[in-house]
């Protein structure tokens, strides 16, 4: 904030040499006051009433528009987080200040959720202790990206079997899943999870063949009463087995 002098006669040399309230840097409303004048002819002048020697001014909050960055992965049983952000609308922290964000967003199971934050702070750079925060000088707007976990592909194959006709039904109540190669596309179970049950529908009594059909798998993580059902975290492909009864000689 600066001030000028009106009503100076001719070439008289008078200037403002004293202020109060003109050095504020934080956002807010303030009043600046001229407190002294100087110059070759200053003694010929006096400051008028307070109304003419004060001036109100406002320092607006600096806009800070932040978007947390989303992320995507295939389900692997671990939380998906992402501690990245980008600044929008050409906004930024003031020179010499740094943005600090504490993230709270996390997605473990298949689905999506916002990459939320629990706090946004701005502090002055430097090693001062305690840190000097200037967050109140900012109008902060946060847009949240999305954390997305996609279901993991899984193959469940029903068992196959054969026998010679004996008048009884051939059934095979077994199934298998691929061994894990620790890739997103190995069609295997995540470590620590298991197929708890599969419905197998297949029966062949007379000579011939038919499908052994798997369906309705239930997948769990953990054991006993604390086991959690995690079936929805998988995109299951069911592969039929074959039941074969050979003609009796």
Short mmCIF file of C-alpha atoms in Angstrom, two decimals:
data_model
loop_
_atom_site.label_atom_id
_atom_site.label_comp_id
_atom_site.label_asym_id
_atom_site.label_seq_id
_atom_site.Cartn_x
_atom_site.Cartn_y
_atom_site.Cartn_z
CA UNK A 1 0.00 0.00 0.00
CA UNK A 2 1.38 3.43 -0.93
CA UNK A 3 0.08 6.97 -0.47
CA UNK A 4 0.42 10.30 -2.22
CA UNK A 5 -0.04 13.86 -0.99
CA UNK A 6 -2.62 16.24 -2.42
CA UNK A 7 -2.85 20.01 -2.13
CA UNK A 8 0.91 20.61 -2.24
CA UNK A 9 1.66 24.16 -3.31
CA UNK A 10 3.71 24.79 -6.42
CA UNK A 11 7.07 23.11 -6.32
CA UNK A 12 7.07 22.39 -2.60
CA UNK A 13 8.86 19.15 -1.76
CA UNK A 14 6.75 17.00 0.54
CA UNK A 15 6.42 13.22 0.60
CA UNK A 16 4.97 10.52 2.80
CA UNK A 17 7.62 9.03 5.07
CA UNK A 18 5.71 7.05 7.66
CA UNK A 19 2.99 4.41 7.53
CA UNK A 20 1.36 1.90 9.80
CA UNK A 21 -0.58 -1.16 8.69
CA UNK A 22 0.83 -1.29 5.17
CA UNK A 23 3.10 -4.33 5.46
CA UNK A 24 0.57 -7.13 5.96
CA UNK A 25 1.01 -10.27 3.84
CA UNK A 26 -1.69 -12.63 5.13
CA UNK A 27 -5.17 -12.74 3.64
CA UNK A 28 -7.57 -10.39 5.41
CA UNK A 29 -8.92 -6.83 5.63
CA UNK A 30 -6.68 -4.07 6.97
CA UNK A 31 -6.36 -0.31 7.46
CA UNK A 32 -3.23 1.58 6.46
CA UNK A 33 -2.48 4.99 7.98
CA UNK A 34 -0.10 7.78 7.02
CA UNK A 35 1.76 8.82 10.16
CA UNK A 36 4.45 11.19 8.95
CA UNK A 37 5.57 13.40 6.09
CA UNK A 38 9.01 14.64 5.20
CA UNK A 39 10.78 16.83 2.69
CA UNK A 40 12.23 20.30 2.35
CA UNK A 41 8.86 21.98 2.89
CA UNK A 42 7.26 19.40 5.20
CA UNK A 43 7.22 21.82 8.14
CA UNK A 44 4.78 24.03 6.24
CA UNK A 45 2.15 21.24 6.19
CA UNK A 46 0.14 19.23 8.68
CA UNK A 47 -1.65 15.90 8.23
CA UNK A 48 -5.43 16.24 8.02
CA UNK A 49 -7.99 14.21 9.94
CA UNK A 50 -7.85 10.42 10.19
CA UNK A 51 -10.43 9.95 7.44
CA UNK A 52 -8.08 11.45 4.88
CA UNK A 53 -4.92 9.73 6.14
CA UNK A 54 -6.27 6.15 6.36
CA UNK A 55 -7.13 3.65 3.68
CA UNK A 56 -8.79 0.24 3.95
CA UNK A 57 -7.51 -2.59 1.80
CA UNK A 58 -8.01 -6.34 1.41
CA UNK A 59 -5.61 -9.16 0.60
CA UNK A 60 -7.69 -11.90 -1.04
CA UNK A 61 -7.06 -15.57 -0.45
CA UNK A 62 -5.03 -17.28 -3.18
CA UNK A 63 -6.99 -19.90 -5.09
CA UNK A 64 -5.59 -23.42 -4.94
CA UNK A 65 -7.45 -26.00 -7.05
CA UNK A 66 -6.22 -29.55 -6.50
CA UNK A 67 -7.24 -32.83 -8.07
CA UNK A 68 -6.05 -36.10 -6.58
CA UNK A 69 -4.94 -38.53 -9.26
CA UNK A 70 -6.90 -41.75 -9.72
CA UNK A 71 -5.41 -45.16 -10.31
CA UNK A 72 -6.51 -48.59 -11.52
CA UNK A 73 -5.38 -52.18 -11.02
CA UNK A 74 -6.55 -55.79 -11.04
CA UNK A 75 -7.56 -57.20 -7.66
CA UNK A 76 -4.61 -58.67 -5.76
CA UNK A 77 -5.83 -58.58 -2.17
CA UNK A 78 -3.85 -55.46 -1.23
CA UNK A 79 -5.07 -51.86 -0.90
CA UNK A 80 -4.83 -49.56 -3.91
CA UNK A 81 -3.66 -46.05 -2.98
CA UNK A 82 -2.16 -43.19 -4.94
CA UNK A 83 -0.45 -40.22 -3.31
CA UNK A 84 -0.29 -38.00 -6.38
CA UNK A 85 -2.08 -34.77 -7.20
CA UNK A 86 -2.23 -32.18 -9.95
CA UNK A 87 -3.00 -28.47 -9.85
CA UNK A 88 -5.91 -27.15 -11.90
CA UNK A 89 -6.83 -23.80 -13.46
CA UNK A 90 -3.22 -22.56 -13.43
CA UNK A 91 -3.27 -22.27 -9.63
CA UNK A 92 -0.24 -22.88 -7.44
CA UNK A 93 1.20 -22.19 -4.03
CA UNK A 94 2.93 -18.85 -3.55
CA UNK A 95 6.66 -18.67 -4.22
CA UNK A 96 8.58 -20.17 -1.33
CA UNK A 97 5.67 -22.27 -0.08
CA UNK A 98 4.90 -25.98 -0.38
CA UNK A 99 1.67 -27.98 -0.49
CA UNK A 100 1.34 -30.89 1.96
CA UNK A 101 -1.48 -33.41 1.41
CA UNK A 102 -2.51 -36.26 3.70
CA UNK A 103 -4.36 -38.93 1.71
CA UNK A 104 -7.08 -41.19 3.09
CA UNK A 105 -8.37 -42.89 -0.08
CA UNK A 106 -7.95 -46.67 -0.32
CA UNK A 107 -9.66 -49.43 -2.34
CA UNK A 108 -8.98 -53.13 -1.76
CA UNK A 109 -11.97 -55.03 -3.13
CA UNK A 110 -13.25 -54.90 -6.69
CA UNK A 111 -15.05 -51.61 -7.25
CA UNK A 112 -14.25 -47.93 -7.10
CA UNK A 113 -13.99 -45.15 -4.55
CA UNK A 114 -12.71 -41.59 -4.38
CA UNK A 115 -9.05 -40.88 -3.74
CA UNK A 116 -9.93 -38.78 -0.70
CA UNK A 117 -7.71 -36.54 1.38
CA UNK A 118 -7.92 -35.88 5.10
CA UNK A 119 -6.03 -32.60 5.01
CA UNK A 120 -4.38 -30.06 2.73
CA UNK A 121 -1.84 -27.69 4.24
CA UNK A 122 0.53 -25.10 2.85
CA UNK A 123 3.75 -24.24 4.65
CA UNK A 124 6.69 -21.95 4.12
CA UNK A 125 9.83 -23.62 2.81
CA UNK A 126 12.75 -23.97 5.16
CA UNK A 127 13.78 -25.93 8.21
CA UNK A 128 12.17 -23.77 10.87
CA UNK A 129 10.75 -25.58 13.88
CA UNK A 130 7.90 -25.57 14.35
CA UNK A 131 6.90 -25.33 10.68
CA UNK A 132 5.20 -22.11 9.61
CA UNK A 133 1.87 -22.90 7.95
CA UNK A 134 0.07 -20.40 5.71
CA UNK A 135 -2.95 -22.53 4.84
CA UNK A 136 -5.44 -19.85 5.96
CA UNK A 137 -4.22 -17.63 3.13
CA UNK A 138 -5.63 -20.02 0.53
CA UNK A 139 -9.08 -20.82 -0.84
CA UNK A 140 -8.56 -24.56 -1.36
CA UNK A 141 -10.80 -26.68 -3.58
CA UNK A 142 -10.17 -30.42 -3.88
CA UNK A 143 -11.52 -32.62 -6.67
CA UNK A 144 -11.02 -36.31 -6.04
CA UNK A 145 -9.90 -38.86 -8.59
CA UNK A 146 -11.11 -42.46 -8.54
CA UNK A 147 -9.37 -45.57 -7.28
CA UNK A 148 -10.59 -48.56 -9.30
CA UNK A 149 -9.96 -52.23 -8.60
CA UNK A 150 -11.04 -54.57 -11.40
CA UNK A 151 -12.06 -58.19 -10.73
CA UNK A 152 -9.27 -60.71 -11.26
CA UNK A 153 -9.86 -63.29 -14.00
CA UNK A 154 -10.12 -66.84 -12.62
CA UNK A 155 -10.63 -70.17 -14.34
CA UNK A 156 -12.31 -73.08 -12.60
CA UNK A 157 -12.25 -76.37 -14.48
CA UNK A 158 -14.51 -79.28 -13.56
CA UNK A 159 -12.91 -82.71 -13.37
CA UNK A 160 -13.34 -85.31 -16.09
CA UNK A 161 -13.68 -89.08 -15.80
CA UNK A 162 -14.47 -92.26 -17.64
CA UNK A 163 -15.46 -95.85 -16.93
CA UNK A 164 -17.03 -98.91 -18.52
CA UNK A 165 -20.80 -99.18 -18.30
CA UNK A 166 -21.91 -100.82 -15.04
CA UNK A 167 -25.43 -99.48 -14.66
CA UNK A 168 -24.47 -96.81 -12.12
CA UNK A 169 -24.01 -93.09 -12.66
CA UNK A 170 -20.56 -91.70 -13.30
CA UNK A 171 -19.98 -88.47 -11.39
CA UNK A 172 -16.78 -86.52 -10.75
CA UNK A 173 -17.11 -83.95 -7.99
CA UNK A 174 -13.73 -82.29 -8.39
CA UNK A 175 -12.33 -79.11 -9.89
CA UNK A 176 -9.04 -77.34 -10.40
CA UNK A 177 -7.65 -73.83 -10.75
CA UNK A 178 -4.40 -72.74 -12.44
CA UNK A 179 -1.19 -72.28 -10.50
CA UNK A 180 -0.37 -68.65 -9.79
CA UNK A 181 2.40 -66.95 -11.76
CA UNK A 182 1.85 -63.71 -9.83
CA UNK A 183 0.52 -61.93 -12.92
CA UNK A 184 -2.79 -60.18 -13.45
CA UNK A 185 -3.75 -62.61 -16.23
CA UNK A 186 -2.69 -65.98 -14.81
CA UNK A 187 -6.36 -66.90 -14.12
CA UNK A 188 -5.31 -68.08 -10.65
CA UNK A 189 -6.34 -67.28 -7.10
CA UNK A 190 -4.71 -64.50 -5.11
CA UNK A 191 -2.33 -65.76 -2.44
CA UNK A 192 -4.16 -66.59 0.79
CA UNK A 193 -7.50 -67.20 -0.91
CA UNK A 194 -9.20 -70.48 -1.76
CA UNK A 195 -12.21 -71.94 -3.52
CA UNK A 196 -14.42 -72.99 -0.64
CA UNK A 197 -17.02 -74.73 -2.76
CA UNK A 198 -18.15 -75.27 -6.35
CA UNK A 199 -21.43 -76.71 -7.55
CA UNK A 200 -20.68 -79.53 -10.02
CA UNK A 201 -23.61 -80.75 -12.11
CA UNK A 202 -22.85 -83.80 -14.20
CA UNK A 203 -23.87 -87.43 -14.40
CA UNK A 204 -23.51 -90.14 -17.08
CA UNK A 205 -25.01 -93.61 -16.67
CA UNK A 206 -25.43 -95.02 -20.16
CA UNK A 207 -22.68 -95.44 -22.71
CA UNK A 208 -21.78 -92.05 -24.16
CA UNK A 209 -20.44 -88.70 -23.00
CA UNK A 210 -21.81 -85.60 -21.31
CA UNK A 211 -20.55 -82.39 -19.75
CA UNK A 212 -19.48 -82.08 -16.15
CA UNK A 213 -20.55 -78.48 -15.44
CA UNK A 214 -19.08 -76.28 -12.70
CA UNK A 215 -20.91 -73.20 -11.35
CA UNK A 216 -21.61 -71.06 -8.29
CA UNK A 217 -18.14 -71.00 -6.80
CA UNK A 218 -17.63 -69.51 -3.36
CA UNK A 219 -14.17 -68.05 -2.72
CA UNK A 220 -12.92 -67.22 0.74
CA UNK A 221 -9.93 -65.58 2.37
CA UNK A 222 -8.80 -66.97 5.71
CA UNK A 223 -10.06 -69.92 7.72
CA UNK A 224 -12.72 -70.74 10.25
CA UNK A 225 -15.32 -68.28 11.48
CA UNK A 226 -13.17 -65.33 10.45
CA UNK A 227 -13.03 -66.34 6.79
CA UNK A 228 -14.24 -63.57 4.48
CA UNK A 229 -16.14 -64.28 1.27
CA UNK A 230 -14.32 -62.56 -1.62
CA UNK A 231 -16.07 -64.13 -4.62
CA UNK A 232 -17.05 -60.75 -6.06
CA UNK A 233 -13.39 -59.90 -6.50
CA UNK A 234 -13.12 -62.44 -9.32
CA UNK A 235 -14.40 -62.68 -12.87
CA UNK A 236 -14.83 -66.44 -13.12
CA UNK A 237 -14.69 -68.48 -16.30
CA UNK A 238 -16.10 -71.97 -15.79
CA UNK A 239 -14.67 -74.78 -17.96
CA UNK A 240 -16.61 -77.98 -18.38
CA UNK A 241 -15.16 -81.42 -17.83
CA UNK A 242 -16.24 -84.56 -19.72
CA UNK A 243 -17.92 -87.69 -18.36
CA UNK A 244 -17.46 -90.76 -20.57
CA UNK A 245 -19.06 -94.19 -20.16
CA UNK A 246 -17.71 -96.84 -22.50
CA UNK A 247 -19.84 -99.71 -23.86
CA UNK A 248 -19.46 -102.97 -22.03
CA UNK A 249 -17.99 -105.76 -24.12
#
